[in-house]
mmCIF file of C-alpha atoms in Angstrom:
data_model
loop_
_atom_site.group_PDB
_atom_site.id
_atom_site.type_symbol
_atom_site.label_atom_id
_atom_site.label_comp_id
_atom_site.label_asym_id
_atom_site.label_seq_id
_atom_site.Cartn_x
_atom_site.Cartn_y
_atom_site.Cartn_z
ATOM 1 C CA UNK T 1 9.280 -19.687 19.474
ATOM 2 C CA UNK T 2 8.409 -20.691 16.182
ATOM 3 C CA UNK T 3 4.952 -21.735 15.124
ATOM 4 C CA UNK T 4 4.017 -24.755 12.557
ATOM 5 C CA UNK T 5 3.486 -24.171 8.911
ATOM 6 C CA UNK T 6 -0.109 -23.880 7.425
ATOM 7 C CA UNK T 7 -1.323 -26.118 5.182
ATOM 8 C CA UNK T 8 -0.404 -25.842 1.466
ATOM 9 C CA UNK T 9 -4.259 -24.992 0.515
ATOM 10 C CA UNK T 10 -4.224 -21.958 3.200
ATOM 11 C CA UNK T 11 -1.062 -20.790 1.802
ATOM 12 C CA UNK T 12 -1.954 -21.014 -1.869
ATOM 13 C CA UNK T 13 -5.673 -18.895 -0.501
ATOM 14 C CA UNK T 14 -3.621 -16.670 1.665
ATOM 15 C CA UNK T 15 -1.670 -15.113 -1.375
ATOM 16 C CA UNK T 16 -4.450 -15.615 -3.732
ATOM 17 C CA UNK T 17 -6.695 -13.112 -1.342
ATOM 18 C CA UNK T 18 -3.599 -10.142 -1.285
ATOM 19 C CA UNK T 19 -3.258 -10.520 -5.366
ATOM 20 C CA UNK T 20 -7.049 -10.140 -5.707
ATOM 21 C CA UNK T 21 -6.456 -7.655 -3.112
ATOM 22 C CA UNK T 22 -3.790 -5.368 -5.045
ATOM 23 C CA UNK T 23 -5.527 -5.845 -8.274
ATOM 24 C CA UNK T 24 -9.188 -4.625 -6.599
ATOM 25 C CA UNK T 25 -6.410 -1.333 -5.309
ATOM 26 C CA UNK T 26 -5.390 -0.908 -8.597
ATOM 27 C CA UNK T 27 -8.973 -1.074 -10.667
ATOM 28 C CA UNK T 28 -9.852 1.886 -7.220
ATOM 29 C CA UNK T 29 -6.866 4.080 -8.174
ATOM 30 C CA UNK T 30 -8.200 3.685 -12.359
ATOM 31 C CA UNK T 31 -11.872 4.857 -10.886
ATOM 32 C CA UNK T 32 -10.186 7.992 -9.731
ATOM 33 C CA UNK T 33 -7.593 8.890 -12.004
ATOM 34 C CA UNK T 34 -10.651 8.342 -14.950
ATOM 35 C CA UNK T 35 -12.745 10.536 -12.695
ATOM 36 C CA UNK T 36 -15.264 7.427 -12.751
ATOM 37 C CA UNK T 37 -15.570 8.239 -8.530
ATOM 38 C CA UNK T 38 -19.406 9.655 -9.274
ATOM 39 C CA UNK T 39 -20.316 7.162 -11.328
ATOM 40 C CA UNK T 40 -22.767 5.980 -8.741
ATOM 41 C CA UNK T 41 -23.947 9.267 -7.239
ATOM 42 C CA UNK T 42 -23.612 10.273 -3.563
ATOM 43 C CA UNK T 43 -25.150 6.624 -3.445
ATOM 44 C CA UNK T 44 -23.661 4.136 -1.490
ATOM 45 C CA UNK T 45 -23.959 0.653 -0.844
ATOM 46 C CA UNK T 46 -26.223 1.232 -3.683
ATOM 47 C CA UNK T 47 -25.451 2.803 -7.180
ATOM 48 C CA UNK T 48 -27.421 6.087 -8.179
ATOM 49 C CA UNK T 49 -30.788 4.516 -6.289
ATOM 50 C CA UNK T 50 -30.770 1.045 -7.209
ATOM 51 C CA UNK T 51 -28.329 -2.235 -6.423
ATOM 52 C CA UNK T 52 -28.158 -3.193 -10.156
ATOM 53 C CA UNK T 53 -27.717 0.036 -12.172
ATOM 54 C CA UNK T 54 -30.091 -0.025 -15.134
ATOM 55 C CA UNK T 55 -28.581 1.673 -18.468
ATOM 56 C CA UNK T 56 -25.492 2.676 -16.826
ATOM 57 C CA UNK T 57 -22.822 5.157 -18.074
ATOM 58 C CA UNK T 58 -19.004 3.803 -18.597
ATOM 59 C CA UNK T 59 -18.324 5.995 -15.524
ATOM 60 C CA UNK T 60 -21.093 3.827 -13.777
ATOM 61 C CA UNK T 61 -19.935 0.489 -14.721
ATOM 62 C CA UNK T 62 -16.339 1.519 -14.216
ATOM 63 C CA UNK T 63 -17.816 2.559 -10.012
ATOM 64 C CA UNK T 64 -19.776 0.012 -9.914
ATOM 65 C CA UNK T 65 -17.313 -3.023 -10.661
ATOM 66 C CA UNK T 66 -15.176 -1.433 -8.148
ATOM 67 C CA UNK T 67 -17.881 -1.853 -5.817
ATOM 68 C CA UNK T 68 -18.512 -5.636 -6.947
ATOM 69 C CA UNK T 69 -14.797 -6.238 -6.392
ATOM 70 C CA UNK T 70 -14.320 -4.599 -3.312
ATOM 71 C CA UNK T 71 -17.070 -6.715 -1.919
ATOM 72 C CA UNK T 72 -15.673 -10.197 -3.010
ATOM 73 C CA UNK T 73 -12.506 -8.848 -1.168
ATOM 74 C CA UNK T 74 -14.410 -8.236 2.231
ATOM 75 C CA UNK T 75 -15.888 -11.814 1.914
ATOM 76 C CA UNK T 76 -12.565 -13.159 0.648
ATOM 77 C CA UNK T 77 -11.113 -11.280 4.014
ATOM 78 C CA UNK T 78 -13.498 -12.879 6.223
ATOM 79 C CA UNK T 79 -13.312 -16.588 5.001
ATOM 80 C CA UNK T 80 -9.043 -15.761 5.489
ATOM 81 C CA UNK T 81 -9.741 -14.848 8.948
ATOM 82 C CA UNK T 82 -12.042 -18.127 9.749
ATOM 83 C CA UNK T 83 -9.785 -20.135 8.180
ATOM 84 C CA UNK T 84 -7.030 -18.994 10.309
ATOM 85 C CA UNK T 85 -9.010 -19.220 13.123
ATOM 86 C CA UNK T 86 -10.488 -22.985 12.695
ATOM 87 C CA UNK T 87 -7.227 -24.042 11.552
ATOM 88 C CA UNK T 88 -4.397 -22.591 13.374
ATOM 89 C CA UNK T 89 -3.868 -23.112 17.316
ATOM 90 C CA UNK T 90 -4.414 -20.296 19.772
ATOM 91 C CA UNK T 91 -0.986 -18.360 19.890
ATOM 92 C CA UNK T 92 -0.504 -18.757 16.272
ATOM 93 C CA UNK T 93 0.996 -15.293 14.434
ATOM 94 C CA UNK T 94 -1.076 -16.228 11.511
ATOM 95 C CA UNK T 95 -4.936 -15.680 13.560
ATOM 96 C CA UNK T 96 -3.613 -12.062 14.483
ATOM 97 C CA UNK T 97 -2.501 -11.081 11.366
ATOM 98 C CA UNK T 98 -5.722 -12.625 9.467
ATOM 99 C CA UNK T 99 -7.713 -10.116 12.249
ATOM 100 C CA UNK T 100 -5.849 -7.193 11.845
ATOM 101 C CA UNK T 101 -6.253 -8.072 7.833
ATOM 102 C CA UNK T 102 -9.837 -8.061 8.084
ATOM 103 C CA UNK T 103 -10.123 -4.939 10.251
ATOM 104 C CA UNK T 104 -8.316 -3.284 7.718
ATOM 105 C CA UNK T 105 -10.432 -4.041 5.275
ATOM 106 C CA UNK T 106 -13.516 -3.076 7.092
ATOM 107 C CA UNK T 107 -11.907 0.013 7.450
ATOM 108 C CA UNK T 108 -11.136 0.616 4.217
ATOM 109 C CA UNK T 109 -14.697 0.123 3.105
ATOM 110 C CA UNK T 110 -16.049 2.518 5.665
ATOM 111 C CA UNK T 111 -13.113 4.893 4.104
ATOM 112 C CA UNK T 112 -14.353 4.451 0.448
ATOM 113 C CA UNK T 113 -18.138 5.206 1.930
ATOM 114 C CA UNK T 114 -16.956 8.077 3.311
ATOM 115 C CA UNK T 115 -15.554 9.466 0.062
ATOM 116 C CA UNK T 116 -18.799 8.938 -1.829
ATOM 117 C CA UNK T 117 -20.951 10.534 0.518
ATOM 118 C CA UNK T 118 -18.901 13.276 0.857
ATOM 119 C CA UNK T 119 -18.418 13.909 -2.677
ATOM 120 C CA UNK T 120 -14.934 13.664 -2.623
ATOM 121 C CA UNK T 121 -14.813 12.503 -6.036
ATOM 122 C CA UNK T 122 -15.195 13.666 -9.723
ATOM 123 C CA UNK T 123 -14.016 16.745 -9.950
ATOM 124 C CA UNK T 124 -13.460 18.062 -6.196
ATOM 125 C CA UNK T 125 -10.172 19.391 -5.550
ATOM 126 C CA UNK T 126 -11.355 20.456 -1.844
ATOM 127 C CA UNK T 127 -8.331 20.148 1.028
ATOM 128 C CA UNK T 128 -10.566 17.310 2.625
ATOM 129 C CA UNK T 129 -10.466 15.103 -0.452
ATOM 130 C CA UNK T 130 -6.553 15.387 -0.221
ATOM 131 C CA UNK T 131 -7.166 14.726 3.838
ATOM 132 C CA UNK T 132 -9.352 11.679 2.971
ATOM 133 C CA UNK T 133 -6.550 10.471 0.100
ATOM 134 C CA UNK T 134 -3.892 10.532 2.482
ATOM 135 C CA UNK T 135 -6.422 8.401 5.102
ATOM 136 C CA UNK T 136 -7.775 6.355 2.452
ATOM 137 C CA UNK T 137 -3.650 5.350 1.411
ATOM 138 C CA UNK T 138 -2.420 4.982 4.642
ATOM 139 C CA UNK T 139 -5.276 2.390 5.442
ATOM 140 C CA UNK T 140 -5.103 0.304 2.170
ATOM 141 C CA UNK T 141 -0.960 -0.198 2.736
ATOM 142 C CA UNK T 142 -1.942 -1.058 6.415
ATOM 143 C CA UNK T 143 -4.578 -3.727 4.537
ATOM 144 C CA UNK T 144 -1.444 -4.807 1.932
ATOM 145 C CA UNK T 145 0.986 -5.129 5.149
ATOM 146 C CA UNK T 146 -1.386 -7.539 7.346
ATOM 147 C CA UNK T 147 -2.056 -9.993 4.071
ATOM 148 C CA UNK T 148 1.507 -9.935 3.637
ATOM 149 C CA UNK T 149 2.474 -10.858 7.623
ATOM 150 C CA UNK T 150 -0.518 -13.241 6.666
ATOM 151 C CA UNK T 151 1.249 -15.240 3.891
ATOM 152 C CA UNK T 152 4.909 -14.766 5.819
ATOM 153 C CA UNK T 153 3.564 -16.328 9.068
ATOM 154 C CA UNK T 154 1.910 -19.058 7.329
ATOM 155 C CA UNK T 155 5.103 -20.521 6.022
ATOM 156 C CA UNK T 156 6.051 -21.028 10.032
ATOM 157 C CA UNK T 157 7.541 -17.976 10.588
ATOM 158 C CA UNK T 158 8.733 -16.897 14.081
ATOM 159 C CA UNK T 159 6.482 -13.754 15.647
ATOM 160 C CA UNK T 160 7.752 -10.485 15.723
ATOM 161 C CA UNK T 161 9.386 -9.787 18.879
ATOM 162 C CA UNK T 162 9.876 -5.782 19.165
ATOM 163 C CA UNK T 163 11.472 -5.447 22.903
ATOM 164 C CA UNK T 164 15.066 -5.107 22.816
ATOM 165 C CA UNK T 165 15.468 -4.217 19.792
ATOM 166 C CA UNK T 166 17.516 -0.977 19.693
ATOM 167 C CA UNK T 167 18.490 0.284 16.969
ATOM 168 C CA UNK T 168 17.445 -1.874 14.144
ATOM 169 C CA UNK T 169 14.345 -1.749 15.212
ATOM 170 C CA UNK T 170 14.595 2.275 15.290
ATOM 171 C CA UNK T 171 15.645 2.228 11.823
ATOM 172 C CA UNK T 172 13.115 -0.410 10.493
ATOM 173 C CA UNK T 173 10.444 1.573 12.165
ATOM 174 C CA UNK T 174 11.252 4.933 10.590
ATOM 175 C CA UNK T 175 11.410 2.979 7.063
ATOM 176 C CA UNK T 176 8.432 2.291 7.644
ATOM 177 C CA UNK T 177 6.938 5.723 8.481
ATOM 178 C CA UNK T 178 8.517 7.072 6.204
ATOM 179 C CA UNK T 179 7.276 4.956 3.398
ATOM 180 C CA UNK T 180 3.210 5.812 4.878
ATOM 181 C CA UNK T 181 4.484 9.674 4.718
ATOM 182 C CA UNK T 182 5.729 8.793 0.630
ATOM 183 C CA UNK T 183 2.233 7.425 -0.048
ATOM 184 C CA UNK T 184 0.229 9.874 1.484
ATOM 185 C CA UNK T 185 2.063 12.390 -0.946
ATOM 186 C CA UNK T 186 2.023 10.210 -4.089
ATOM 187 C CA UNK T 187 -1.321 9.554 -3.584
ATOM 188 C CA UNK T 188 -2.047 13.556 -3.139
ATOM 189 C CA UNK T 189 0.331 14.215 -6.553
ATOM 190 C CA UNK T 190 -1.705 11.868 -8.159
ATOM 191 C CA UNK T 191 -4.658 13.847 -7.177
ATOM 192 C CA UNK T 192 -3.047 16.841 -8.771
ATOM 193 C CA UNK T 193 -2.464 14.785 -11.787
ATOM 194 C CA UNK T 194 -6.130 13.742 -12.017
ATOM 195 C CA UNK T 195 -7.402 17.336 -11.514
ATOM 196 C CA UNK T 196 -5.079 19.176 -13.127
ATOM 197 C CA UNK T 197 -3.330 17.190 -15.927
ATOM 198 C CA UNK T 198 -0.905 18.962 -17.968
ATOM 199 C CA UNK T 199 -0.218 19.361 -21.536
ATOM 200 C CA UNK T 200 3.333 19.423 -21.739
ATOM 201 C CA UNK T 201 6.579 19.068 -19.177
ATOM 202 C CA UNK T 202 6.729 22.686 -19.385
ATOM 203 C CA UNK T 203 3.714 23.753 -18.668
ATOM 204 C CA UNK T 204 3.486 21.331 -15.812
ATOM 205 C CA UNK T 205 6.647 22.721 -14.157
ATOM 206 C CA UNK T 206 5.253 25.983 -14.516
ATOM 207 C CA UNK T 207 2.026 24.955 -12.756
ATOM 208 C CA UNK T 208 4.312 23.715 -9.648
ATOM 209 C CA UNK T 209 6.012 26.897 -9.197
ATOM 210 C CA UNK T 210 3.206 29.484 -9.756
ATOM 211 C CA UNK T 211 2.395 31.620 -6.932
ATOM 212 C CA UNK T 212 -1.288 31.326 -8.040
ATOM 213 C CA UNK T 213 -1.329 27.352 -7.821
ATOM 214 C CA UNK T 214 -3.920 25.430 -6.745
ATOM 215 C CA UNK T 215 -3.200 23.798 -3.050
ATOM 216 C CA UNK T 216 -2.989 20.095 -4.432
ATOM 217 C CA UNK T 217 -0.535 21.063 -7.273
ATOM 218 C CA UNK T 218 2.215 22.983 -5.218
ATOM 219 C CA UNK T 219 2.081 19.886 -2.757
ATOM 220 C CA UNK T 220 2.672 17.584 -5.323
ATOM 221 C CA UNK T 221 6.337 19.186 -6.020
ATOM 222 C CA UNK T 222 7.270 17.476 -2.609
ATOM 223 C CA UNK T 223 6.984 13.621 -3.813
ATOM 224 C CA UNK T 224 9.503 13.638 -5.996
ATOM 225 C CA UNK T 225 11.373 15.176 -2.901
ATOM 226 C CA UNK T 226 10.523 12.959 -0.361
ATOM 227 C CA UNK T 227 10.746 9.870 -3.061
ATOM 228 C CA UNK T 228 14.654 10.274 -3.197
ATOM 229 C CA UNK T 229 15.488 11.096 0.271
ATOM 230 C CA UNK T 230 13.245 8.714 1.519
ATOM 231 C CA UNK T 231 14.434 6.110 -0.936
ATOM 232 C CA UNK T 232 17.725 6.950 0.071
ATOM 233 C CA UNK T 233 17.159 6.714 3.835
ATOM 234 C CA UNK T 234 15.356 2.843 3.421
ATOM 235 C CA UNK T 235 17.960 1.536 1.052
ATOM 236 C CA UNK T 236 20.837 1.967 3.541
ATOM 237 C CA UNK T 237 18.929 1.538 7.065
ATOM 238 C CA UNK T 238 17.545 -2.239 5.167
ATOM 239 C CA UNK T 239 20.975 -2.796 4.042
ATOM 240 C CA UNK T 240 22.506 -2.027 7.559
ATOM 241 C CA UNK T 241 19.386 -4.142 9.117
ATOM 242 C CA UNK T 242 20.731 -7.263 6.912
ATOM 243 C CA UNK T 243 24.303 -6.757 8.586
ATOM 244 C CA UNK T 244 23.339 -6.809 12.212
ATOM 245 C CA UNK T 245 20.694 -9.669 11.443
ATOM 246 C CA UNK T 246 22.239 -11.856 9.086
ATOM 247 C CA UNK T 247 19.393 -13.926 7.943
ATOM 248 C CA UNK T 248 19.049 -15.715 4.636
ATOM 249 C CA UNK T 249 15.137 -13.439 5.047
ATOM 250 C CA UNK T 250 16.315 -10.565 5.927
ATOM 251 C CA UNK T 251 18.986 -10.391 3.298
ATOM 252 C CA UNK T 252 16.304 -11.202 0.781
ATOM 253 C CA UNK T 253 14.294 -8.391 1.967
ATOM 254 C CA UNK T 254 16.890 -5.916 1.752
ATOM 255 C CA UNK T 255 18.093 -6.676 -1.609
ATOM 256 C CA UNK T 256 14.495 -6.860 -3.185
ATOM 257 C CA UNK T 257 13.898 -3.147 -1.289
ATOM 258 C CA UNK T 258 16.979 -1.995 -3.573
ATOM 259 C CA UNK T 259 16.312 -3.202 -6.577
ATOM 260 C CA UNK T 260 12.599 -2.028 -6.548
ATOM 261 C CA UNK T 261 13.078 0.890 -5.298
ATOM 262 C CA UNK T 262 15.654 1.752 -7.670
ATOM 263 C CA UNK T 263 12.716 0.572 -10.513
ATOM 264 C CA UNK T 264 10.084 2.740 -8.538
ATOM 265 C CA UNK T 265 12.010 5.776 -8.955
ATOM 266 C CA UNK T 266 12.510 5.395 -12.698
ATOM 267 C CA UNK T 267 9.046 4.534 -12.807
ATOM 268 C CA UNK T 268 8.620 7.909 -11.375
ATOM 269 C CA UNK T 269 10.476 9.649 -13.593
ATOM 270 C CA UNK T 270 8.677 8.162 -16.886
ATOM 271 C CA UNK T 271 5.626 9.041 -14.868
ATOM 272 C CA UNK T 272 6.525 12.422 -14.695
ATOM 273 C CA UNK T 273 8.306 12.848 -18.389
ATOM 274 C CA UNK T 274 4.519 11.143 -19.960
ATOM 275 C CA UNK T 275 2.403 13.510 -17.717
ATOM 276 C CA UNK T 276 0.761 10.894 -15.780
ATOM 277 C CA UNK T 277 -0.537 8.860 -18.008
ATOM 278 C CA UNK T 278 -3.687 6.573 -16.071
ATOM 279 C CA UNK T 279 -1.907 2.760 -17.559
ATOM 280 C CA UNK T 280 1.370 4.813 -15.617
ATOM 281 C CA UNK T 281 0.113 5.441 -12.501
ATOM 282 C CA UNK T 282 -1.399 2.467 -12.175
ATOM 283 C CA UNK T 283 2.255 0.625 -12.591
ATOM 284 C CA UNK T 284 3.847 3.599 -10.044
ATOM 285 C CA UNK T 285 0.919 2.521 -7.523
ATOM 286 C CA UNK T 286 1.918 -1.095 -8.200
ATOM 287 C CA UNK T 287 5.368 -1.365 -7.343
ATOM 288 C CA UNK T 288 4.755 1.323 -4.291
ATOM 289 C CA UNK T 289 2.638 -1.749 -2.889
ATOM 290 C CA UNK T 290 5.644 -3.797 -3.897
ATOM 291 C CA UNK T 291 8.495 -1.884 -2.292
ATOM 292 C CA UNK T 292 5.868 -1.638 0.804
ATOM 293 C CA UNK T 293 5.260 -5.538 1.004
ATOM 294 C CA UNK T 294 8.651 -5.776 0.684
ATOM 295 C CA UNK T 295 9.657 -3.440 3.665
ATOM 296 C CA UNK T 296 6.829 -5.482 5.862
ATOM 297 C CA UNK T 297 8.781 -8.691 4.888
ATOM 298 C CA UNK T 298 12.540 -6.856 6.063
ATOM 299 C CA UNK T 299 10.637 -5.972 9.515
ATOM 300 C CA UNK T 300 9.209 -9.310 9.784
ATOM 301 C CA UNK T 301 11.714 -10.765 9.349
ATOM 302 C CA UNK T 302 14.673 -8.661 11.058
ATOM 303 C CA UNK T 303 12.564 -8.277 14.407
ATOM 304 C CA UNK T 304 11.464 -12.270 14.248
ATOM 305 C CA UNK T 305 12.287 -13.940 17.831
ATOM 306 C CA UNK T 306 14.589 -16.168 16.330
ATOM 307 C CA UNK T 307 16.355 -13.554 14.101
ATOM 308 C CA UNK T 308 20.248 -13.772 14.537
ATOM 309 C CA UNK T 309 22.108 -10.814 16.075
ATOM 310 C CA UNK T 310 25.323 -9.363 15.261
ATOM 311 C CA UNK T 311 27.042 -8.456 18.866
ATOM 312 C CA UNK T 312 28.670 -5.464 17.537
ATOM 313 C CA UNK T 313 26.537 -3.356 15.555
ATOM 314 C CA UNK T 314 28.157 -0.884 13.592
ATOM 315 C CA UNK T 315 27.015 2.352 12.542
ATOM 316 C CA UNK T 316 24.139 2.304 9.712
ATOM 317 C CA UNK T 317 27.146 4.867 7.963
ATOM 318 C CA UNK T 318 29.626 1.844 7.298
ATOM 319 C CA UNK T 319 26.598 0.165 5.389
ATOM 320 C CA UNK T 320 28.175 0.333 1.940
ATOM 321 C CA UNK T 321 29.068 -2.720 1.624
ATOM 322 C CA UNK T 322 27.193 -5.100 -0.603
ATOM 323 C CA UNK T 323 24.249 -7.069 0.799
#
């Protein structure tokens, strides 16, 4: 059953909200990787005492514009979800995605309060700040993923229909945890980065294999790991998906995962050959919400009620043919 397209103005706000969205992520990753997390104190809504900071420090202003932005996002979230609600008809894919959007994002502001009152900033290289990282990742892609089922519903869409779906729908589901497990140990290398930048290649490689490491710096080693194999593993399971449903959307989907992916790795290499530079990171974050959005498009669209079927699905190991 498809669903009617939203107006052009709801479509036009819909993807206006997840770019000021991904850009309010990326100005949250600069706070921490310029240790600007403290700025404000254990403070929180308000900054070191008061709600306009008087005389504040560069860390301060850096904190508390994150603040100001992440704000404007909640309200943007909530006008996204009235909007759908006032002007979509019950049933509509676009009012549950708009909800689940917004819980996200409540969520993710009760996650970022829980980091400043627990000090998990500045300089803390504690286990529970890498426990909170992991949470605090996990949630914002969850955020990214509604706002993107959002904008893909809007354009009339069909909704996701996940019985019966065998294996595809094994395949895009493991993609898909899989890509939460790759974030949750980017975002605790990036810690490491942060905490305990390097010098040179050398001595960073020599940090990783020290007996005497730090927790967050011998956990780092396994992103690069996991960024291949898992790479590997959602390249050929999206270009397998695109066989067995042979949609214009789905083919899309699949060829955008390869090509950024296949960016996003070289972005992690330059990462890794400039020691982590912040202007770096921030691009590596960037295009991990990219390759993400675009693996929430491949599902979307490959377990859509009106996605065409192959009858005989082949093995996910005879995928080497082109898309």
């Amino acid at each position: 059953m498809t669903h009617a397209a939203s107006s052009r103005r709801f479509q036009a706000f819909s993807l206006g909200v997840l770019a000021f969205t991904l850009v309010v992520i990326l100005w949250g990753a600069f706070v921490r990787a310029t240790g600007s997390g403290a700025g404000c104190g254990d403070h929180w809504p308000v900054c070191n005492g008061e709600v306009i900071p008087r005389a504040p420090s560069v860390q301060t202003v850096i904190e508390y514009t994150h603040r100001l932005t992440s704000g404007l996002a909640m309200i943007l979230a909530v006008a996204l979800y009235v909007w759908a609600r006032r002007g979509h008809a019950k049933g509509h894919p676009v009012r549950s995605a708009a909800a689940w959007a917004l819980f996200f994002m409540m969520t993710e502001a009760l996650v970022g309060a829980g980091i400043v009152l627990l000090k998990y900033v500045a300089d803390n290289a504690s286990v529970g700040r890498a426990l909170w990282m992991g949470v605090h990742l996990v949630n914002t892609f969850l955020l990214v993923g509604a706002q993107t089922l959002v904008i893909w519903f809007s354009r009339g869409r069909a909704p996701l229909s996940l019985r019966g779906q065998g294996l595809p729908g094994a395949l895009m589901g493991l993609s898909i945890l899989g890509l939460l497990v790759l974030g949750v140990s980017g975002a605790i290398a990036a810690l490491g980065d942060t905490l305990f930048p390097s010098t040179t290649l050398a001595e960073g490689l020599r940090q990783d294999i020290s007996e005497t490491a730090h927790i967050l710096i011998k956990l780092r080693v396994l992103h690069p790991l996991l960024a291949v194999s898992v790479g590997a593993f959602l390249v050929l399971a999206s270009r397998w998906v695109a066989r067995v449903r042979p949609s214009e959307d789905v083919r899309r989907a699949a060829s955008a995962i390869t090509v950024l992916y296949a960016v996003q790795l070289g972005a992690g290499v330059t990462n890794l050959l400039l020691l982590a530079p912040v202007w770096m990171q921030l691009v590596h974050l960037l295009l991990a919400d990219f390759v993400w959005m675009a693996a929430v498009v491949l599902c979307a669209a490959g377990l859509a009620a009106d996605a065409p079927r192959v009858v005989a699905e082949a093995s996910p190991a005879s995928s080497a043919e082109p898309v």
